[in-house]
XYZ file of C-alpha atoms in Angstrom:
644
model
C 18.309 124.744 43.166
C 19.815 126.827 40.212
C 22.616 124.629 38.765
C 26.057 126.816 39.344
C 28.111 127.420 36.389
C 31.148 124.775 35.126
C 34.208 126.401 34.750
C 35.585 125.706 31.241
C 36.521 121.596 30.402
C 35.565 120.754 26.831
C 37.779 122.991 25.540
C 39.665 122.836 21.756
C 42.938 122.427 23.198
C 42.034 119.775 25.815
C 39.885 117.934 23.305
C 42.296 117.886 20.557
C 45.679 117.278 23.032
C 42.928 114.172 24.087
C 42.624 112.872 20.593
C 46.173 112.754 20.262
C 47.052 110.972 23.214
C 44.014 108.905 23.216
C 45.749 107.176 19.972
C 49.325 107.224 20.753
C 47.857 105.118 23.868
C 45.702 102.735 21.946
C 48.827 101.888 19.495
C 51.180 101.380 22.382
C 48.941 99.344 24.471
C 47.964 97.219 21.549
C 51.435 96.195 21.118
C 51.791 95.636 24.922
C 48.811 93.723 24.394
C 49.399 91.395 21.317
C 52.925 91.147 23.001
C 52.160 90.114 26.473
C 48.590 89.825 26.817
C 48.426 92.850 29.388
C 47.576 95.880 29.068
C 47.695 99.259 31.593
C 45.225 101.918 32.639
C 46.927 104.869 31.271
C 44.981 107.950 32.940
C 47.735 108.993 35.435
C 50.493 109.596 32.883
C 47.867 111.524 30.584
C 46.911 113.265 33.243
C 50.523 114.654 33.785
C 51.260 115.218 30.004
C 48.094 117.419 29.895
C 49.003 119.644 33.028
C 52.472 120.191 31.146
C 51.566 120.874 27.783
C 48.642 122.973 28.851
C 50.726 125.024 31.459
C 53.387 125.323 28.011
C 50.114 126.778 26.209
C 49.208 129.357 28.774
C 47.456 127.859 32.257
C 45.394 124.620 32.595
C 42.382 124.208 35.022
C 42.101 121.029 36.817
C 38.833 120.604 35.305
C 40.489 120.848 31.652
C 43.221 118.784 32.720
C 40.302 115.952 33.851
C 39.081 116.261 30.627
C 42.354 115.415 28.679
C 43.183 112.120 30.731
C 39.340 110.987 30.491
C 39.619 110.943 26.945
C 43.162 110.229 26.493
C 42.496 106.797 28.558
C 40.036 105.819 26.229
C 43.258 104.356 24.464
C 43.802 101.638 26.374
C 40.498 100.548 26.955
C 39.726 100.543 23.100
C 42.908 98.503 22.614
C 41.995 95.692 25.215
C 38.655 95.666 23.641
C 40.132 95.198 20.250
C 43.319 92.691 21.095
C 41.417 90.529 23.135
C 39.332 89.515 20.162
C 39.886 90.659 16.708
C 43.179 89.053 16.286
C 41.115 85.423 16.495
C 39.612 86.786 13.483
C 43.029 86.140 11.544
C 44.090 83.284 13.532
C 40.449 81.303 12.560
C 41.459 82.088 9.011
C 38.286 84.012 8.375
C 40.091 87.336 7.511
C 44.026 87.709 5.815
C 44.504 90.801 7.401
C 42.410 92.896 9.608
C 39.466 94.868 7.904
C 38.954 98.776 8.969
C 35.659 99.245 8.319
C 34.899 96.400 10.107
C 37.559 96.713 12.886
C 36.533 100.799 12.861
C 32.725 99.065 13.588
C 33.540 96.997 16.178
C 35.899 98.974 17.996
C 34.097 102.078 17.955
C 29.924 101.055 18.192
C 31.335 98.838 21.114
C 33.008 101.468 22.858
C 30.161 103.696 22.198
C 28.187 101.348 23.460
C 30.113 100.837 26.619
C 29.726 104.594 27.341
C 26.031 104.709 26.980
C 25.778 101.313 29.118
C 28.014 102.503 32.048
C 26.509 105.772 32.541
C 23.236 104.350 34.602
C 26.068 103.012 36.976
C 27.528 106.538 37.856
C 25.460 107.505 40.703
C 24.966 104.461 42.561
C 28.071 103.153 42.251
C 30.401 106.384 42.865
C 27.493 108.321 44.616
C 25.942 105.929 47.024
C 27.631 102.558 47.451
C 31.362 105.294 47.011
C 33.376 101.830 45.392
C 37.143 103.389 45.428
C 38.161 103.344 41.677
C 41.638 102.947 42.528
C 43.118 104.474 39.092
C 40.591 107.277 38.968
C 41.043 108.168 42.525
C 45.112 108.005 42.117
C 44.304 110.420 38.932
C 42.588 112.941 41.026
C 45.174 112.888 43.339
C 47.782 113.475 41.068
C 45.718 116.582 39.915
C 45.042 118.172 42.823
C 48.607 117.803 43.852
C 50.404 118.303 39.966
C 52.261 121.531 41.163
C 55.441 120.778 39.404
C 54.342 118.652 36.481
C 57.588 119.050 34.713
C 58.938 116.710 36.904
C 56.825 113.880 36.002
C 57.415 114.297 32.321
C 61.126 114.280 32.815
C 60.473 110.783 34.215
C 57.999 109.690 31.281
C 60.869 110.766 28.529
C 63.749 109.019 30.734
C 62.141 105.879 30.748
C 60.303 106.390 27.365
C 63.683 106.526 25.561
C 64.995 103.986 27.512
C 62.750 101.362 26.642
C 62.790 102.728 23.455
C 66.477 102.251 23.170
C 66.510 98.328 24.266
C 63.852 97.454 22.019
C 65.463 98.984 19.530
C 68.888 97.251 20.251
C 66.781 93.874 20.246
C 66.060 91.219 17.941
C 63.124 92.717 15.421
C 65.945 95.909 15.627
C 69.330 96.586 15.949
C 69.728 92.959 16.926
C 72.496 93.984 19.429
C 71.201 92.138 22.374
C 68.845 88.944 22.114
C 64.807 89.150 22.816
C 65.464 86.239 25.404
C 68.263 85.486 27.914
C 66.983 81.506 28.258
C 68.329 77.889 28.367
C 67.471 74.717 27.444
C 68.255 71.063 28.150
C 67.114 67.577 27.549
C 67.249 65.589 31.059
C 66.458 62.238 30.813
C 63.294 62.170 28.564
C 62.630 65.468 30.125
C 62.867 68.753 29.097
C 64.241 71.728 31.134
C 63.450 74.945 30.438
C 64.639 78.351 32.156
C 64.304 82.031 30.942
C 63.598 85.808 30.843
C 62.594 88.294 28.285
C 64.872 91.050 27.913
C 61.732 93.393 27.991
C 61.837 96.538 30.307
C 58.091 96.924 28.956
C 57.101 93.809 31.160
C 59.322 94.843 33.694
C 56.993 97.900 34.190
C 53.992 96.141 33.712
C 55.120 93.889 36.485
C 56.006 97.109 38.716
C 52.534 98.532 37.909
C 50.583 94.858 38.861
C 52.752 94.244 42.122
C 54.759 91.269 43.529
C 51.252 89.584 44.389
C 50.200 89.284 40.820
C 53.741 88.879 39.714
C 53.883 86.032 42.061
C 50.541 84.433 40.581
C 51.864 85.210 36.725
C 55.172 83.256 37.198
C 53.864 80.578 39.553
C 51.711 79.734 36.302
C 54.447 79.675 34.493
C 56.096 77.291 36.354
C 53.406 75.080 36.686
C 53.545 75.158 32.991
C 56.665 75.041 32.098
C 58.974 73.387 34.955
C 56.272 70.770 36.136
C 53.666 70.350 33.163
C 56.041 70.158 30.547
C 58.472 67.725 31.969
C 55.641 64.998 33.344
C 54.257 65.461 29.621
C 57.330 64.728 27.968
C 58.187 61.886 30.238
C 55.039 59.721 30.578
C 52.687 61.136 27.836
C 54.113 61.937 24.608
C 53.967 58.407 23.195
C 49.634 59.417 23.001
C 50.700 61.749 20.482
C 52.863 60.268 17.734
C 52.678 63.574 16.011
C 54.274 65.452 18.229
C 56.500 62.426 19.419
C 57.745 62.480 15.799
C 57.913 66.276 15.459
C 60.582 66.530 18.327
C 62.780 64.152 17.165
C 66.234 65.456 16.957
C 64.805 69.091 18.104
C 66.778 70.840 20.072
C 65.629 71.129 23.575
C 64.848 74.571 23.222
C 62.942 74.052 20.015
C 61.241 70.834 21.360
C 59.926 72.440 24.507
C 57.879 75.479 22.281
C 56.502 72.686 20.274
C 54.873 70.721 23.476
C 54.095 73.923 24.620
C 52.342 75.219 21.361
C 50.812 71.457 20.672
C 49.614 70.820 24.468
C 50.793 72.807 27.937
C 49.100 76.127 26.982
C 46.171 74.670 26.319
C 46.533 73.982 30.375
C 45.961 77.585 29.836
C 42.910 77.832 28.253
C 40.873 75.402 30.578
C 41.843 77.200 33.618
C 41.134 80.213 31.888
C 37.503 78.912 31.030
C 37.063 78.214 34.784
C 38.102 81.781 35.549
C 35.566 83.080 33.175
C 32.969 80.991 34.577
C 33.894 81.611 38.236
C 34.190 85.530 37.659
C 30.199 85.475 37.320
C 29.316 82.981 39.584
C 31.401 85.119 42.535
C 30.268 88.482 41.394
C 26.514 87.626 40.964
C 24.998 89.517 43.736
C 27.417 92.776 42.427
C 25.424 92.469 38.740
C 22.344 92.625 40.315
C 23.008 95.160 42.336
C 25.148 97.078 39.650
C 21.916 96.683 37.241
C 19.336 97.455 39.391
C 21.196 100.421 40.694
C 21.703 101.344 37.035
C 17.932 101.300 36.560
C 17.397 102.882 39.938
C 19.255 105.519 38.804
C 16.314 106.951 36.482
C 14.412 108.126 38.608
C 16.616 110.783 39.913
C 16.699 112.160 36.706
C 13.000 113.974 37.582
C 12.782 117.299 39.240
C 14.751 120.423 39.695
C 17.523 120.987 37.102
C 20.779 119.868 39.372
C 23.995 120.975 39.930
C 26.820 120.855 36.724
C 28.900 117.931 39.345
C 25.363 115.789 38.865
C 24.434 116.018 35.216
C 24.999 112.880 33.243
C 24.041 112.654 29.738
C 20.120 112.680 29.618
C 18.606 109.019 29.853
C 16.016 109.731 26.644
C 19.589 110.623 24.660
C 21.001 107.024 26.035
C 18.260 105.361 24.892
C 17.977 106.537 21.371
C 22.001 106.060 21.330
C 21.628 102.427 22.026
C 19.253 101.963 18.889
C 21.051 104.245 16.647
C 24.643 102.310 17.495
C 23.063 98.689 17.710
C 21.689 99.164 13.725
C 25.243 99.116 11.683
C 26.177 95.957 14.440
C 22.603 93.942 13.354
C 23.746 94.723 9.925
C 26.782 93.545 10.283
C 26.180 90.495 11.783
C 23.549 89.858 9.139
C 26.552 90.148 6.632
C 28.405 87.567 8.250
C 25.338 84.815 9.016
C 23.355 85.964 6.021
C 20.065 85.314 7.550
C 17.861 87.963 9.236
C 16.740 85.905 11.973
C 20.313 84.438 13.112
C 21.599 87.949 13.070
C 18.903 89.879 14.870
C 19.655 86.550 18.131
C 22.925 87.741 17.582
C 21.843 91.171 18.397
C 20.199 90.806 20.805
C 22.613 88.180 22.914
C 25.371 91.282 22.261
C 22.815 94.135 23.637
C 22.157 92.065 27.049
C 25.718 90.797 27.489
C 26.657 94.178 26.970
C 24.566 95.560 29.392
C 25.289 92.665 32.091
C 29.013 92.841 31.177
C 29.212 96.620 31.537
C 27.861 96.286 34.880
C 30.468 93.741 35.810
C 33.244 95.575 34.670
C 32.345 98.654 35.777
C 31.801 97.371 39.318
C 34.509 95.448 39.439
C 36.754 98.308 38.162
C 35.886 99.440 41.559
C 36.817 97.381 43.557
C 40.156 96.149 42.321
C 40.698 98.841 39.589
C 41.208 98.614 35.717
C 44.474 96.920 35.433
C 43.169 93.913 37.667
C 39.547 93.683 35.906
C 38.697 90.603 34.725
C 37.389 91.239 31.403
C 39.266 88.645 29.439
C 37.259 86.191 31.683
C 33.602 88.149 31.046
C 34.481 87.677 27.146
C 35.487 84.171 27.386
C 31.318 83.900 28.757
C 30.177 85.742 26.461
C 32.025 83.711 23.523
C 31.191 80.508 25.484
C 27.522 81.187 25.660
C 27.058 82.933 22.172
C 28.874 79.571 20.343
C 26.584 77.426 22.235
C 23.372 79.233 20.936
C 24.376 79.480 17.798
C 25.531 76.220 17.638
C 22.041 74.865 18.254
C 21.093 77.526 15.747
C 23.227 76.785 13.271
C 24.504 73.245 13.691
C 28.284 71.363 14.328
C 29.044 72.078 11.054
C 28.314 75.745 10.503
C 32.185 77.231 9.761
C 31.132 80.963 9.911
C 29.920 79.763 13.507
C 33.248 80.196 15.536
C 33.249 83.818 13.478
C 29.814 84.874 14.853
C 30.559 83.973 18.117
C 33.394 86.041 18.130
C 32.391 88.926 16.148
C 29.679 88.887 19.766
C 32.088 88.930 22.240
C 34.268 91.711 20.211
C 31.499 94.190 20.800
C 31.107 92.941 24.533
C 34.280 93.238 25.338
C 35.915 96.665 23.710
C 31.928 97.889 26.025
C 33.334 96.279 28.983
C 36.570 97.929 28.532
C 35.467 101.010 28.124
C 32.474 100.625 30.898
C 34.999 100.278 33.513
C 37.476 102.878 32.329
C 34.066 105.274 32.251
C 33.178 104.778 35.662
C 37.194 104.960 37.383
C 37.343 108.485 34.707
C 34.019 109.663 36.464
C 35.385 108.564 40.228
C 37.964 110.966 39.174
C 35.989 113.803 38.032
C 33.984 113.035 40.828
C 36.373 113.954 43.354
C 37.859 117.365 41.089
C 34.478 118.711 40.638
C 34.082 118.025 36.720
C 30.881 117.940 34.908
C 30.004 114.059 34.398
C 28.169 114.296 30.678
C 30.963 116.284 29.755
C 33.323 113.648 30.329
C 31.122 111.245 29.243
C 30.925 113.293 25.719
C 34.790 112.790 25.638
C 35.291 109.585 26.578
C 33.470 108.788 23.469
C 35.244 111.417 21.516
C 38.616 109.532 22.626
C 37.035 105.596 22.114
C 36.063 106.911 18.393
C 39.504 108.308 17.726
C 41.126 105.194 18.768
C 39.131 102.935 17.047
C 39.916 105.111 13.942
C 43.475 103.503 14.270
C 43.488 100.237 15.577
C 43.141 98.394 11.502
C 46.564 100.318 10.605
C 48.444 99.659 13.884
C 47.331 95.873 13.906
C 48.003 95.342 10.542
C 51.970 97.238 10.541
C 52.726 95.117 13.601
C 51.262 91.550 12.094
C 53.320 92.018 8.908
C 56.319 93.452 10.834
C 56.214 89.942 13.234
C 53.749 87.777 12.419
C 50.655 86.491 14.771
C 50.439 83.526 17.072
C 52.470 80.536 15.539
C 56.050 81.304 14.667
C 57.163 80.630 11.074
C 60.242 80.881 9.025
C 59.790 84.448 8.298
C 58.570 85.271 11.757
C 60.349 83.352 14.967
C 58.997 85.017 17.323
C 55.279 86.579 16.734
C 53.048 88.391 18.946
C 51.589 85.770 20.934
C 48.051 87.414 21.056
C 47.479 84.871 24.041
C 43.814 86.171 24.890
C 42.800 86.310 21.079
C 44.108 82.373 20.331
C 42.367 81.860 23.272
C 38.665 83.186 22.049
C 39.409 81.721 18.663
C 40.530 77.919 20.541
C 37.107 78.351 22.430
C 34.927 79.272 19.572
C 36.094 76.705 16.794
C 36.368 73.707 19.816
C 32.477 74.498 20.272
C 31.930 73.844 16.609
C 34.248 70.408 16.005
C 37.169 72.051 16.716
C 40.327 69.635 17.290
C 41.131 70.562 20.289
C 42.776 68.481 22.884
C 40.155 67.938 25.107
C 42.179 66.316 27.715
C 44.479 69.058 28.119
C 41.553 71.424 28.202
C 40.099 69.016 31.100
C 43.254 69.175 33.374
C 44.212 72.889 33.150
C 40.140 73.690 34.157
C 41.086 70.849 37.243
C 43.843 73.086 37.947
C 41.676 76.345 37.473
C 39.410 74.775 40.415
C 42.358 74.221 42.864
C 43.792 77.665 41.853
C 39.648 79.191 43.117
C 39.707 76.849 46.296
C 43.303 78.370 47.284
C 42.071 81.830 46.479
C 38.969 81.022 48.453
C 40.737 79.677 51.449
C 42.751 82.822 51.492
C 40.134 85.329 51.330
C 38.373 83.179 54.273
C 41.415 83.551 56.810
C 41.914 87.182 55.699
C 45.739 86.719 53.897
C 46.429 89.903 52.114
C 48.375 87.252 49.217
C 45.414 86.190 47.027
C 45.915 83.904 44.088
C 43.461 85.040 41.088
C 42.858 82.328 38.862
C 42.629 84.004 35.883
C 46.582 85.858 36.564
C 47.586 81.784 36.857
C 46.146 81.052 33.516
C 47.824 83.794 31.724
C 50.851 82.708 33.339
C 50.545 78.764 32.198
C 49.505 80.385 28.722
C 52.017 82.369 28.073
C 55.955 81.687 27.352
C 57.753 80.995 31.200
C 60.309 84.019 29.718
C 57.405 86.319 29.810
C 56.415 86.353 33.508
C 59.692 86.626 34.712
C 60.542 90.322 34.096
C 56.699 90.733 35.975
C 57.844 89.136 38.780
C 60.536 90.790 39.215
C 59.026 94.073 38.280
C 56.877 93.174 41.251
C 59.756 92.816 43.015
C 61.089 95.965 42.316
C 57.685 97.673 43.515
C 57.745 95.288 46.874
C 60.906 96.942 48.092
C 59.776 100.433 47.194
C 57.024 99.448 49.826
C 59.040 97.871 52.531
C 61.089 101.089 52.389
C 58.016 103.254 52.922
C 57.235 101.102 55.558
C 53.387 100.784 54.118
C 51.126 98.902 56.314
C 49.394 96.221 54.089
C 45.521 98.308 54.123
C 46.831 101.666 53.377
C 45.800 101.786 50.235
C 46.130 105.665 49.663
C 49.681 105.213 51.122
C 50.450 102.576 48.397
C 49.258 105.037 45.553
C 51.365 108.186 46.628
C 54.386 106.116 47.026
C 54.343 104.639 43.594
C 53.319 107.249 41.977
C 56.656 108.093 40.447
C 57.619 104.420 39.840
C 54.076 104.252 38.300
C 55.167 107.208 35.762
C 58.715 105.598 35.039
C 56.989 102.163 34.417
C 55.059 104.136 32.231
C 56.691 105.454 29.890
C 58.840 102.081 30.321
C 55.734 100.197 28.453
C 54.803 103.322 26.258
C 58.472 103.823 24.857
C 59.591 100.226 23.944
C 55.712 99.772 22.405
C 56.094 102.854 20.070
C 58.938 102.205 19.495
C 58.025 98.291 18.701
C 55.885 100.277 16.242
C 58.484 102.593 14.542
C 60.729 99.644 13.910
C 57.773 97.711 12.407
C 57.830 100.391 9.310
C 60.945 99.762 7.996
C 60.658 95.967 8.017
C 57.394 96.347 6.476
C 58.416 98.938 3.465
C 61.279 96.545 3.313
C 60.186 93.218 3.316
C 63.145 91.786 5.496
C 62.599 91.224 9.449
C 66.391 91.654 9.417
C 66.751 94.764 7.698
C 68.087 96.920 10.745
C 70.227 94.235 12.123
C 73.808 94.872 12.585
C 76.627 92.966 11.409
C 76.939 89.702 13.644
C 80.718 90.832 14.967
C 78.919 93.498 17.208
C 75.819 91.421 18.472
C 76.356 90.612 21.730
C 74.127 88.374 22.854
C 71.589 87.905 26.097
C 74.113 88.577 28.744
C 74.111 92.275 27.676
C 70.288 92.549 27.606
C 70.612 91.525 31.016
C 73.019 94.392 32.307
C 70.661 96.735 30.571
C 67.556 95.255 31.819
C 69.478 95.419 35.350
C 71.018 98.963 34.747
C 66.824 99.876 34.286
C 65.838 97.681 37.358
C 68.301 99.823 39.375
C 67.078 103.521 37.934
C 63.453 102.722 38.531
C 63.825 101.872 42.043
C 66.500 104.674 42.815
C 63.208 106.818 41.248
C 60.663 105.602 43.038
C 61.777 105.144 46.484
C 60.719 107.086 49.143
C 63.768 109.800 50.149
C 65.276 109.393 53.408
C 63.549 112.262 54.825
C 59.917 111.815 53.637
């Protein structure tokens, strides 16, 4: 069959308005990311920048249009790969401040790697087994149907500048309204602890994730915070006379982050390690399937030349990709371990996690879609199983250990990332027609221009507000929860003083958290409760998940008012597609801006040095009427009109 012609995709304009977006997206969602530990598929609101700016520069195919958002989305998936990780890098002490070559290497040889990996996958999972891709198919949608484009951009900036605004008015800003609306108080020996983040960047997120997940996220919370914490400080804090001594004449407030630092998250981390290990036990007969279809998938590369819709890039081109990208990584491990032998194990445990990981993600992007893949549980295995090797390699002792382990699951995880986001970008082209290598070319194009600057962006925003553990100059860092997380798992492997015990409970908890999701999937509920949502919510700060919740909330009565049906899943999508936009630019807004504000303090030296006099601060109750005000405009946005 002669192959019919493409119309144009890989145009300059669409390639370089890709670039751009590609790494306005990375630096937001790494700041979302560091911030919250979440971060968002971003392909829908590329895909309605491009139709508007390209219909501003004369026209716009679909196809050209495809090619913007698969590149563009690139961003986020870079940035997950990258926050996830890296960060553990400075928290293990092995790095003062985050290395671009190095981060440039990891970042963008894993996402490279990720592309070649995932693009085996293409035909049997899109093709034959037709998995639904949730975010790719939603992008399609909104392509086919982007007649009036202007109207979703007028929603982006709204939102953009409001978030913009209230993180600016915060506490690393203006300092007009408080980061935190929350309350403390000592009762009894116990400590009680409410709260919300002022964040309307969360409040999106939670908007974008549903009341299900937002349900899950602050459930963990208050399992951490309102049950955990309070039996801790009651019948256990005489087994650690640190801590016990520490708290003395806190303030409740202050006491409760220092159990929470010192033990409760760590509740965190063990049902997190149970989540990891659980997410490959329950998806083992999807990697085998995922990799044999992958290798399957060969053999239909024979015979007559096929149509532009069918041509991925060539398998002999994959191949010599794979070798060409894995050389700088071998050498760079060998610079860490300094032995040829430890680094080329190294290697090799990277290539086939990789490979096996890709296939995970990219399957279970779809199933459940991006935003809900489970990758922070994949790298926790992969970090789990490369400390253990080298630990027999190396020995107890070895500190570079906890570094090699994670320097592995770096490169794993920025491939899963981008694995998945490959195969929802290809559901999407997929459905519009689009050539597949094509936007395989440019999802590299966009995971290379990201990675260019993810080392700048990480290191503004650490010296702007510190990482991990607050200090004097820095109250309230970026939490980084999944990167303290890989570092806590690596260094524990290796002697690590960890407390065990803790650990022990939280993966107790992790089990009953599976057997409740199990129970539910067995008697068909539509509520499911996904372990590894719970341990981000006992992990993080209680304040945290409650703007997701009620995000959630927000995005429950958008539904009731639709009058979905709990399986109409293409229902659900066109619905929230304009809430989706405003939550959106939401995240995007307050994270550049996040960004903007971090300049200043840097150049400047001072967190405070765009605070306002104290006589016009005015405290957390005003965050909350503009957190409300927001609430209010995003539903009165996305709800359905009476008449639709």
């Amino acid at each position: 069959m002669q192959a019919a012609a493409a119309p144009p995709q890989l145009t300059f304009r669409a390639v370089t308005l890709s670039i751009i977006l590609a790494v306005i997206l990375a630096a937001a969602n790494t700041y979302l990311g560091l911030f919250a530990g979440l971060t968002i598929a971003s392909a829908i609101p590329a895909a309605v920048v491009s139709m508007a700016v390209l219909r501003l520069l004369g026209g716009g195919h679909i196809l050209e249009n495809n090619i913007v958002q698969t590149g563009a989305s690139a961003g986020s998936s870079i940035a997950s790969g990258v926050i996830f990780t890296i960060p553990a890098l400075l928290i293990l002490g092995y790095w003062d401040d985050f290395k671009y070559s190095w981060v440039l290497a990891i970042a963008g040889l894993g996402g490279l790697l990720g592309v070649l990996f995932s693009v085996p996958l293409r035909r049997s999972l899109i093709v034959d087994q037709g998995l639904a891709f949730p975010e790719g198919k939603a992008a399609a949608e909104v392509l086919k149907t982007g007649d009036n484009p202007s109207e979703g951009i007028r929603l982006l900036a709204i939102a953009a500048l409001l978030g913009g605004f209230v993180k600016l008015a915060a506490g690393s800003g203006l300092r007009l309204i408080t980061d935190t609306a929350a309350h403390a108080a000592y009762i009894g020996k116990s400590i009680g602890y409410v709260g919300t983040n002022l964040s309307p960047a969360l409040f999106g997120v939670g908007y974008i994730v549903g009341l299900n997940i937002g349900i899950v996220v602050l459930a963990g919370g208050i399992l951490g915070w309102n049950i955990a914490m309070p039996i801790y400080s009651t019948f256990f804090m005489h087994l650690d006379p640190a801590l016990a001594s520490a708290v003395v004449g806190a303030s409740a407030e202050d006491a409760a982050y220092a159990i929470w630092s010192a033990q409760i998250r760590y509740l965190g981390v063990g049902a997190m390690l149970v989540g990891g290990v659980w997410t490959l036990i329950s998806l083992r007969n999807s990697l085998f399937s995922g990799i044999k279809s992958g290798l399957k998938a060969t053999s239909h590369l024979a015979g007559a030349k096929p149509l532009h819709t069918d041509q991925d890039l060539p398998m002999k081109a994959i191949l010599i990709g794979i070798v060409v990208f894995t050389i700088p990584l071998a050498l760079l491990y060998h610079a860490i371990v300094g032995t040829w032998g430890i680094a080329l194990i190294m290697t090799i445990i990277m290539i086939v996690a990789g490979f096996l990981f890709v296939s995970v993600s990219a399957y279970m992007a779809g199933l459940v879609g991006s935003s809900n893949n489970p990758v922070s549980g994949i790298t926790i295995c992969t970090i789990l199983f490369a400390a253990l090797v080298l630990l027999v390699l190396m020995g107890r002792d070895a500190s570079i250990g906890p570094v090699a382990a994670i320097m592995i699951g770096a490169v794993v995880c920025c491939a899963a990332c981008i694995g998945g986001d490959n195969l929802q970008d290809l559901k999407c082209g997929y459905i519009v027609g689009a050539t597949p290598w094509r936007q395989e070319v440019m999802l590299a194009i966009g995971a290379v221009s990201s990675a260019l600057v993810m080392a700048p962006v990480l290191n503004l925003l650490v010296k702007a507000y510190g990482l991990g553990v607050p200090t004097a100059d820095h109250p309230n860092p970026l939490l980084a929860p999944q990167a303290n997380l890989m570092a806590s798992v690596a260094k524990g492997i290796f002697g690590g003083q960890l407390p065990w015990g803790t650990i022990a409970v939280g993966a107790g908890i992790g089990i009953a958290i599976i057997l409740l999701d199990t129970w539910l999937k067995a008697t068909g509920k539509t509520f499911r409760t996904p372990v590894l949502a719970c341990a981000v919510g006992i992990y993080l700060p209680i304040e945290l998940s409650v703007p997701i919740f009620f995000g959630g909330l927000v995005a429950h009565l958008v539904e009731r008012r639709a009058r979905l049906k709990p399986d109409d899943h293409e229902g659900r999508d066109r619905v929230h597609r304009k809430g989706t936009l405003f939550s959106a630019g939401l995240i995007t807004g307050e994270a550049l801006m996040g960004i903007f504000i971090a300049i200043p303090i840097v150049l400047a030296g001072q967190p405070d040095v765009l605070a306002l006099p104290e006589s016009l601060r005015f405290g957390g109750w005003l965050g909350l009427l503009m957190v409300a005000g927001i609430a209010w405009l995003l539903y009165r946005e996305a709800r359905p009109q009476a008449n639709t």
